XYZ file of C-alpha atoms in Angstrom:
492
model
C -53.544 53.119 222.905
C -51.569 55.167 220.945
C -53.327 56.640 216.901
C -51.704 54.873 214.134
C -49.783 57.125 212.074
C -51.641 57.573 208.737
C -49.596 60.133 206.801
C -46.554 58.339 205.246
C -43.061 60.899 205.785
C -41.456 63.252 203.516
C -39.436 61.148 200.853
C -40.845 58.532 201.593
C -42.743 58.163 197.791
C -46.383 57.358 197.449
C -47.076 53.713 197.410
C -50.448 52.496 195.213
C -52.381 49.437 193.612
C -53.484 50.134 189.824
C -56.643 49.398 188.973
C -56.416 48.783 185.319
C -54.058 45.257 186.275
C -53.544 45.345 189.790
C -49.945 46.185 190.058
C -48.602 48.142 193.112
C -46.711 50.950 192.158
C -44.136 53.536 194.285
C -43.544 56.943 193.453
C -40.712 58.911 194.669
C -39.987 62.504 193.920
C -36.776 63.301 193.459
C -36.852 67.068 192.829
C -36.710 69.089 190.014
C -34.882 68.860 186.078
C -32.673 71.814 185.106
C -36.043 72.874 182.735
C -38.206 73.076 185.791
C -39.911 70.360 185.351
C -39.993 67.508 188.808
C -38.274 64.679 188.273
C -39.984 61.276 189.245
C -39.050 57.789 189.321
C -41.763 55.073 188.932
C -40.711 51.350 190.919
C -43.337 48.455 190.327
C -43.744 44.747 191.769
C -46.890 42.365 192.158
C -46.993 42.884 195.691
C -47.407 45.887 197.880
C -43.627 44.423 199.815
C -42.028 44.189 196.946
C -41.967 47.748 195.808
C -40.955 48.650 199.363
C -37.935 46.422 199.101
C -37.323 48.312 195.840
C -37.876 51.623 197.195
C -35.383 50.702 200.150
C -32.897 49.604 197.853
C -33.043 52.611 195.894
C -32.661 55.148 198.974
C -29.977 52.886 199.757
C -28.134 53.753 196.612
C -28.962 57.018 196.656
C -27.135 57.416 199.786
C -23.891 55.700 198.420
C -23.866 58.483 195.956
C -26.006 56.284 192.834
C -28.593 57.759 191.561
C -30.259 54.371 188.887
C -31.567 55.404 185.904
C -34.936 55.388 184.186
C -36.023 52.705 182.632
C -34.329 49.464 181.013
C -30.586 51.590 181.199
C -27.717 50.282 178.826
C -26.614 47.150 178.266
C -22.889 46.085 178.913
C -22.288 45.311 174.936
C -23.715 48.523 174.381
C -21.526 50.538 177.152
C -18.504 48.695 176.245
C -18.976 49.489 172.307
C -19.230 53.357 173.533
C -16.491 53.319 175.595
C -14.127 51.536 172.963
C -15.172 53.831 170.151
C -15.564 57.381 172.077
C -13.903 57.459 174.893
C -10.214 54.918 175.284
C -9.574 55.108 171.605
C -8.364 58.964 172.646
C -6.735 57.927 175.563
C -4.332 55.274 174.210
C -1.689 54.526 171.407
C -3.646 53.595 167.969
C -1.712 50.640 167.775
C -2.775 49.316 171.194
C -6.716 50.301 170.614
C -6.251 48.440 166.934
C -3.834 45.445 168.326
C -5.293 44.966 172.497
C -8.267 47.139 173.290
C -10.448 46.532 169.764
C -10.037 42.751 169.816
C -10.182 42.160 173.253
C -13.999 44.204 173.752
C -15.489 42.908 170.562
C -14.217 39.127 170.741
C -14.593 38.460 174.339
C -15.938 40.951 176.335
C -19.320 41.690 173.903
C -20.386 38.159 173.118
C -19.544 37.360 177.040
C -21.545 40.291 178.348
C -23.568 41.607 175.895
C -26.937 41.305 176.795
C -26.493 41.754 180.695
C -27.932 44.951 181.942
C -24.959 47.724 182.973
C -26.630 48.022 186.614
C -27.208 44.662 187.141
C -23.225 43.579 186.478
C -22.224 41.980 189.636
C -18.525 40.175 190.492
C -20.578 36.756 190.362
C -20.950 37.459 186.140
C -17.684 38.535 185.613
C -15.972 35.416 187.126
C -17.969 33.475 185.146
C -17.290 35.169 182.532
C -13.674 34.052 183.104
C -14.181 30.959 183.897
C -15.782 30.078 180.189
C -13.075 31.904 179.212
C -10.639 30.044 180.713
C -12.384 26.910 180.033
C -12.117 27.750 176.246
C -7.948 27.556 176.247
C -7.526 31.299 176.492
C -4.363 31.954 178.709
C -4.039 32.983 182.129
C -2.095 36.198 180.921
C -4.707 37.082 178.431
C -7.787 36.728 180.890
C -5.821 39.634 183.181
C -5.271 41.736 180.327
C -9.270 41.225 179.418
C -9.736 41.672 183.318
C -7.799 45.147 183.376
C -9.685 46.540 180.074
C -12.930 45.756 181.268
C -11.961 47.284 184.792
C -11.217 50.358 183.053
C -14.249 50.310 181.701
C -16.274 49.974 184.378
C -14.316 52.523 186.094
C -15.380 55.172 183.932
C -19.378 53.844 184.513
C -19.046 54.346 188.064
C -17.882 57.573 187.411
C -20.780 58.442 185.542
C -22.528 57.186 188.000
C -24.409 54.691 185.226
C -23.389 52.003 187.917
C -23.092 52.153 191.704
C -19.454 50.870 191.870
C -16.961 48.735 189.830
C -17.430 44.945 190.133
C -14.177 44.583 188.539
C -12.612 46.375 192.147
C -13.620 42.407 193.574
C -12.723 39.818 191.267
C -9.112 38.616 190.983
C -8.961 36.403 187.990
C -5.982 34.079 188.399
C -2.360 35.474 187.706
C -0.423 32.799 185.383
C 3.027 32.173 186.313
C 5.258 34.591 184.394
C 7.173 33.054 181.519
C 10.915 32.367 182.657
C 13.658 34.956 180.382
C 15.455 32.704 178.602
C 17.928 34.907 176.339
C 20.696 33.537 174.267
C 23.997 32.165 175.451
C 27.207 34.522 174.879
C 28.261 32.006 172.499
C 25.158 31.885 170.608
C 25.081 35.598 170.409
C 28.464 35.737 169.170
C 27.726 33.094 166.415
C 24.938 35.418 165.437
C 27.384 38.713 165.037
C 29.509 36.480 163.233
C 26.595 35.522 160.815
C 25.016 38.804 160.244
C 28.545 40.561 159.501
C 28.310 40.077 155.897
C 24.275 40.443 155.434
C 21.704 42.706 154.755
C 20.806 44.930 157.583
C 22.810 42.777 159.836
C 23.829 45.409 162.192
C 20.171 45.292 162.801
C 20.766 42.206 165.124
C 23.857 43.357 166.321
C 21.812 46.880 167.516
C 19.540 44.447 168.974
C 22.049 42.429 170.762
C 24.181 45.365 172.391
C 21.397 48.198 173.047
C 18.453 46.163 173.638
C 15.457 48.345 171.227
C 12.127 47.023 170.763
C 11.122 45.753 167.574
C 9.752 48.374 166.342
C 11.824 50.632 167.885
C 15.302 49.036 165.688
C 12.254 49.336 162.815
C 11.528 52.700 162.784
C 15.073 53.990 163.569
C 16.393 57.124 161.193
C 19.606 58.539 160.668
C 18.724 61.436 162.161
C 18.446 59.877 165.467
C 22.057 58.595 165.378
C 25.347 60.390 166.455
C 28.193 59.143 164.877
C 30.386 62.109 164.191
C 32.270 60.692 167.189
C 32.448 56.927 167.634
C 33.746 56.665 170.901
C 30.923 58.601 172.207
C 28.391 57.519 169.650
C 24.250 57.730 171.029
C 21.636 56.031 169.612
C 17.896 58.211 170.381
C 14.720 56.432 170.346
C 11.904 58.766 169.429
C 9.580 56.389 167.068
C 9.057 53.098 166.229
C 7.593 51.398 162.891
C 4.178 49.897 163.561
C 0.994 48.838 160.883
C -2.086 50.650 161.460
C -5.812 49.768 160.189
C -6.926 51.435 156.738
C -9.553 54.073 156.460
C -12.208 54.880 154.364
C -11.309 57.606 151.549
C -14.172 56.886 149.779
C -18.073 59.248 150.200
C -20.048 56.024 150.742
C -17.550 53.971 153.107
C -20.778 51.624 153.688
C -21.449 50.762 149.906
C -17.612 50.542 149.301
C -17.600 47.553 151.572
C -21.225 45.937 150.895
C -19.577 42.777 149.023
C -17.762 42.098 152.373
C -20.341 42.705 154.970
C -21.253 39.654 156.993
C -24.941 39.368 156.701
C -27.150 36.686 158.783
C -29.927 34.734 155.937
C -33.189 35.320 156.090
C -35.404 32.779 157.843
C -36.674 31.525 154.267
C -34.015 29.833 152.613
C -35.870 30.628 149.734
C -35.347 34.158 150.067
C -31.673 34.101 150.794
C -29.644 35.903 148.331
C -26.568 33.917 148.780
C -28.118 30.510 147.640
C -25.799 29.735 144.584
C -27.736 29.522 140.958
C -25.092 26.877 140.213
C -26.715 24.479 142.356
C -23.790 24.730 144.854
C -24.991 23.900 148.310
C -25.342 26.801 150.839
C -25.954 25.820 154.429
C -28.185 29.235 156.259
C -26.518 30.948 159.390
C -29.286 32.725 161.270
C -27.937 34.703 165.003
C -27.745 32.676 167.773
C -30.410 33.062 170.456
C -29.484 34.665 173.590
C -28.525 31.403 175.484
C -27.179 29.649 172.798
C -25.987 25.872 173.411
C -23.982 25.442 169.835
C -21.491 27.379 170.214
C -19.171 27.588 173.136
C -18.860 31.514 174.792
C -17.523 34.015 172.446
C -17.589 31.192 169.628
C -20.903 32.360 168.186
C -20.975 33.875 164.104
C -20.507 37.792 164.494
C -22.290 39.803 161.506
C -21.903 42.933 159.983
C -24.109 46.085 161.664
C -26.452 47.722 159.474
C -24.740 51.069 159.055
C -21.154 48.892 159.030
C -18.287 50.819 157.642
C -15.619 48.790 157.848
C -13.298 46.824 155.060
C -11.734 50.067 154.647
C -8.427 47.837 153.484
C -10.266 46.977 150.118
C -11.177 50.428 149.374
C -10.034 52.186 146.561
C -9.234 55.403 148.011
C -7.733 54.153 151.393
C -5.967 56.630 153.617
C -4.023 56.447 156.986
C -2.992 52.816 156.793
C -0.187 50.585 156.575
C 3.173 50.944 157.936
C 3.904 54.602 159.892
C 5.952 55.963 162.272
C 4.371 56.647 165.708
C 6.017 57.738 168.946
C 6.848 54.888 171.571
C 4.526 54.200 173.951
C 5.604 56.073 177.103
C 7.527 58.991 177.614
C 10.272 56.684 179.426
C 10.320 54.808 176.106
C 11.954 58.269 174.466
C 15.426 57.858 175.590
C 18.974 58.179 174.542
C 21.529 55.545 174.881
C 25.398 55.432 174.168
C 26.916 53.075 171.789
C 29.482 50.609 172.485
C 32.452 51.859 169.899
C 32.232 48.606 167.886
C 28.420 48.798 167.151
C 28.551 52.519 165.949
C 31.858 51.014 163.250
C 29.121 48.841 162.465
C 26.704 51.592 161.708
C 28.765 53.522 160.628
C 29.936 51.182 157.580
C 26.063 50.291 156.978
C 25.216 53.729 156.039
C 28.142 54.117 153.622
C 27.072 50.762 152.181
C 23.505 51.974 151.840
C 24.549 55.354 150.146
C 26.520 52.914 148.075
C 23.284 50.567 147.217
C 21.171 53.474 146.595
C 23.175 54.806 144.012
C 23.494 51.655 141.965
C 19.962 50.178 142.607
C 17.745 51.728 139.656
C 14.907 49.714 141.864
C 15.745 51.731 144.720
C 12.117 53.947 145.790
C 12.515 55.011 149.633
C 10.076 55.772 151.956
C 9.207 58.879 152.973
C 6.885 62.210 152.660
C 5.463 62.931 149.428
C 3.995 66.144 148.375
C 1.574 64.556 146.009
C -0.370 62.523 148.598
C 0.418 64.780 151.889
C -0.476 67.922 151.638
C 1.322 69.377 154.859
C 4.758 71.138 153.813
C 7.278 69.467 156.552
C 8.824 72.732 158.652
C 12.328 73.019 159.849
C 14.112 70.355 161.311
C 10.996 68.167 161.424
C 12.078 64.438 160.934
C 8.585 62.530 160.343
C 5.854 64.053 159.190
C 3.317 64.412 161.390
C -0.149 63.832 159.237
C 1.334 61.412 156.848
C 3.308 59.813 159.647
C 6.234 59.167 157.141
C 9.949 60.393 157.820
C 10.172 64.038 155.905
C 13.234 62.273 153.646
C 12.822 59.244 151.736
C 16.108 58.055 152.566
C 15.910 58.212 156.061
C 15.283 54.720 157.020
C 18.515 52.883 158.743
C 16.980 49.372 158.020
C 15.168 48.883 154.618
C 14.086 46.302 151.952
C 16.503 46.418 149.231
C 14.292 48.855 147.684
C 14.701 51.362 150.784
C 11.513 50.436 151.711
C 10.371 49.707 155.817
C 10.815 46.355 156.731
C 7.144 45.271 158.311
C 7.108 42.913 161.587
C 6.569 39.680 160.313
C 9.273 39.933 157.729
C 11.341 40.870 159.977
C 10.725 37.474 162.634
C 10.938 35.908 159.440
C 14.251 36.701 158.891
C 15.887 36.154 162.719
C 13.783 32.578 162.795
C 15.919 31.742 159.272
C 19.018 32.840 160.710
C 18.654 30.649 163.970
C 17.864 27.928 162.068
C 20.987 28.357 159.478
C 22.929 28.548 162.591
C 21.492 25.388 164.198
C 20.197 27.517 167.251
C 17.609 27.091 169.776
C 13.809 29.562 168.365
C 14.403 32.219 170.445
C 11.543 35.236 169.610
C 13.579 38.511 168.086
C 12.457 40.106 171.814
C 14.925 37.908 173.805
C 17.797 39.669 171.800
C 16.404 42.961 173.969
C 16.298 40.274 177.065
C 19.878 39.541 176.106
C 21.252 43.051 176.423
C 19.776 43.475 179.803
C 21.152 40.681 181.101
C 24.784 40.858 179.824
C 24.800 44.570 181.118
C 23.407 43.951 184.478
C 25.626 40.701 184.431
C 29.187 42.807 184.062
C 27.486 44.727 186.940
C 26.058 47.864 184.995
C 23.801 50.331 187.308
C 20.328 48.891 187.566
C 19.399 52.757 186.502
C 21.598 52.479 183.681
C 19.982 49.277 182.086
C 16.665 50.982 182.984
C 17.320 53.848 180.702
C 18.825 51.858 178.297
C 15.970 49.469 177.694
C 13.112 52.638 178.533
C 11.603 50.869 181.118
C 9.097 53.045 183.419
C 11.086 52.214 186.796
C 14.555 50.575 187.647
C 12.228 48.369 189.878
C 10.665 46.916 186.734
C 13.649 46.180 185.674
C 14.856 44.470 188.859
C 11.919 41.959 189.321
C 11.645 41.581 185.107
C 15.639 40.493 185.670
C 15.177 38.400 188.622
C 17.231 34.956 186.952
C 20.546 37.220 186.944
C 20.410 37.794 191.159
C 22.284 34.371 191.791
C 25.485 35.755 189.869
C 25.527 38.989 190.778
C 25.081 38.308 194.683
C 27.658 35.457 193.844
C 30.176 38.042 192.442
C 28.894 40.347 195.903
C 30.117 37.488 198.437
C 33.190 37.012 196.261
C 34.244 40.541 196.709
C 33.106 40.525 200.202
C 35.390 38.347 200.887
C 38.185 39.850 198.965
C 38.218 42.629 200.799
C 38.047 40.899 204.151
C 40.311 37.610 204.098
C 42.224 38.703 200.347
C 41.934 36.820 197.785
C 43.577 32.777 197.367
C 46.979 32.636 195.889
């Protein structure tokens, strides 16, 4: 009969019952620290099989390259708020971290995921995660976006090795159908050109009719970036766009400066809660939820106010860094040049003589531009914005303005094309499906896929081609009718 084998093998870890409460306990070895010192890790169950199923588990990640940390490890709300602050809001546009990333992680992802452990995220959370999501109205197209953030995310966490791969890599949250292009008619569009002829900043439309900028890429446009000495070879050059960024703190004390606004939860005495009225006005308590609370629906619970929260920098006194600024388009494909069709550089051409001309008689007339008395950076040669104050270098450098020769900010300006659509008896179509408009028209009088890419500063020409898809029919029509042309002539 063959000995039982007593000594347990190397690596195995050292498996024991405490006395003091009876727990079994493994110990595995793991080496030694960079300070010399051997580095343990400590796995405990009630039984002597359950530490062994830990201990296998925790080989097993150890071969796919996870080492799991000590301890309780982070918590997704508390990776996520790390990531968002230290590590994405470098990588990205501050616009997008202000306008998509920000919002998404601390409205959705946080309150969905906040108390699950980092290493114990599986795909079977994050769909459900989505699916209260979903259940709560949010949009097919919005869940994706939340889906890729969070992926990205996680990505990085695997690469740290803080989890042993992405759960994200498995779940494929359902893809809404895309929203059909529906631009405006030729006729509509040339009932707008009529329109704006005689209005302020109407060859803004007109721009955004024939050459097809973003928003805030017609927005942020300077003179500079026009070439008009020639009209019939007149280019436009995109290099910034007009965009509203979050307020900072100026202030020493950014957390005082905002203590009037910080969202507080009451204290469990009502008697003790310094926002009971002393007119008698009745003030109903809001305490934090519980963990699994059953009040509110998923991401619908009150959010307060951290205790070292330094935000509310738009009521400071001494805000910097805010407001409207210039800031470079969001790819490098979105830096382009594009040539003008003769009859929208006349156009331009007789706005900037009429804005010289409004200038000069408009005592109300300010700008917008650098200033020396709240930037202290001296603008160098043949720089056209500013680059710490974000403003162009000359104050009248703006091609679109209020009548003051201040920017024009976003919602104005949607304000302004909804008016005119409904003056004109129109169909609401958003100021973007002008941009829609000059694709199609260009790819319908059979201008180079490439071309139209270029034009509009997408990343590829196939982007273009599947974003364009509705204006295939016609042009394959107009392919069969040359076809045939050229092989049986055309009907007399």
């Amino acid at each position: 009969m063959a000995r039982r084998k007593s000594r347990r093998q190397h690596g195995e870890g050292s498996i024991y019952q405490r006395k003091k409460d009876g727990r079994w306990v493994c110990e595995l070895h793991l080496g030694y620290k960079p300070d010399g010192r051997p580095d343990r890790r400590y796995l405990y169950g009630d039984t002597s099989d359950e530490v062994i199923e830990k201990r296998r588990k925790f080989w097993q990640a150890q071969d796919d390259g996870f080492t799991p940390a000590k301890g309780r490890g982070r918590t997704v709300g508390e990776w996520l708020a790390h990531w968002l602050s230290n590590i994405v809001k470098a990588q990205v546009r501050e616009s997008t971290w202000h306008k998509s990333y920000r919002p998404k992680v601390e409205n959705y992802l946080i309150p969905g995921l906040n108390r699950i452990l980092l290493k114990e995220l599986d795909e079977d959370r994050v769909e459900k995660l989505y699916a209260r999501l979903k259940a709560d109205g949010l949009a097919p197209a919005t869940i994706l976006q939340i889906h890729a953030i969070l992926s990205r995310a996680l990505k990085i966490a695997a690469k740290r090795k803080l989890i042993p791969r992405n759960p994200c890599s498995f779940v494929a949250p359902a893809r809404g159908d895309r929203a059909e292009i529906v631009p405006p008619e030729r006729n509509e569009a040339a009932a707008i050109l009529q329109a704006v002829a005689t209005r302020w900043n109407g060859a803004r439309w007109a721009l955004a009719l024939s050459v097809g900028p973003r928003q805030g890429e017609a927005l942020g446009l300077t003179w500079p970036m026009l070439d008009l000495s020639d009209l019939d070879h007149a280019t436009i050059r995109i290099a910034w766009e007009l965009a509203r960024v979050p307020w900072q703190h100026g202030c020493e004390d950014p957390k005082m400066c905002g203590d009037r606004l910080h969202k507080r939860p009451c204290p469990p005495d009502p008697a003790d809660c310094p926002k009971v009225r002393p007119t008698g006005r009745r003030h109903v308590c809001q305490r934090p939820c519980p963990s699994r609370c059953s009040e509110h629906q998923a991401g619908q619970c009150p959010t307060w106010c951290p205790d070292d929260c330094v935000k509310h920098a738009s009521t400071c006194k001494q805000r910097i860094g805010g407001g409207l600024v210039l800031t470079e388009p969001k790819s490098a494909k979105s830096k382009r040049t594009a040539a003008l069709p003769r009859r929208m550089a006349e156009l331009l051409n007789a706005h900037q003589t009429w804005q010289e001309a409004q200038r000069v008689g408009n005592p109300a007339w300010v700008g917008w531009g650098h200033d020396s008395q709240t930037c202290d950076r001296r603008p160098r040669a043949r720089e056209t914005v500013c680059p710490k104050c974000r403003k162009p270098t000359k104050r009248d450098a703006l091609v679109f303005t209020q009548s003051n020769g201040t920017p024009i900010d976003g919602r104005r300006d949607w304000q302004e094309w909804t008016d005119l659509l409904a003056e004109l008896g129109l169909p609401h179509y958003r100021p973007h499906d002008s941009r829609h408009f000059a694709a199609t028209t260009a790819l319908e009088e059979d201008v180079d896929v490439v071309v139209v890419q270029e034009m509009l500063g997408h990343a590829t020409s196939a982007f273009t081609q599947s974003t364009y898809q509705h204006v295939r029919p016609k042009l394959q029509r107009q392919a069969a009718d040359k076809i045939g042309g050229a092989l049986w002539g055309s009907d007399t």
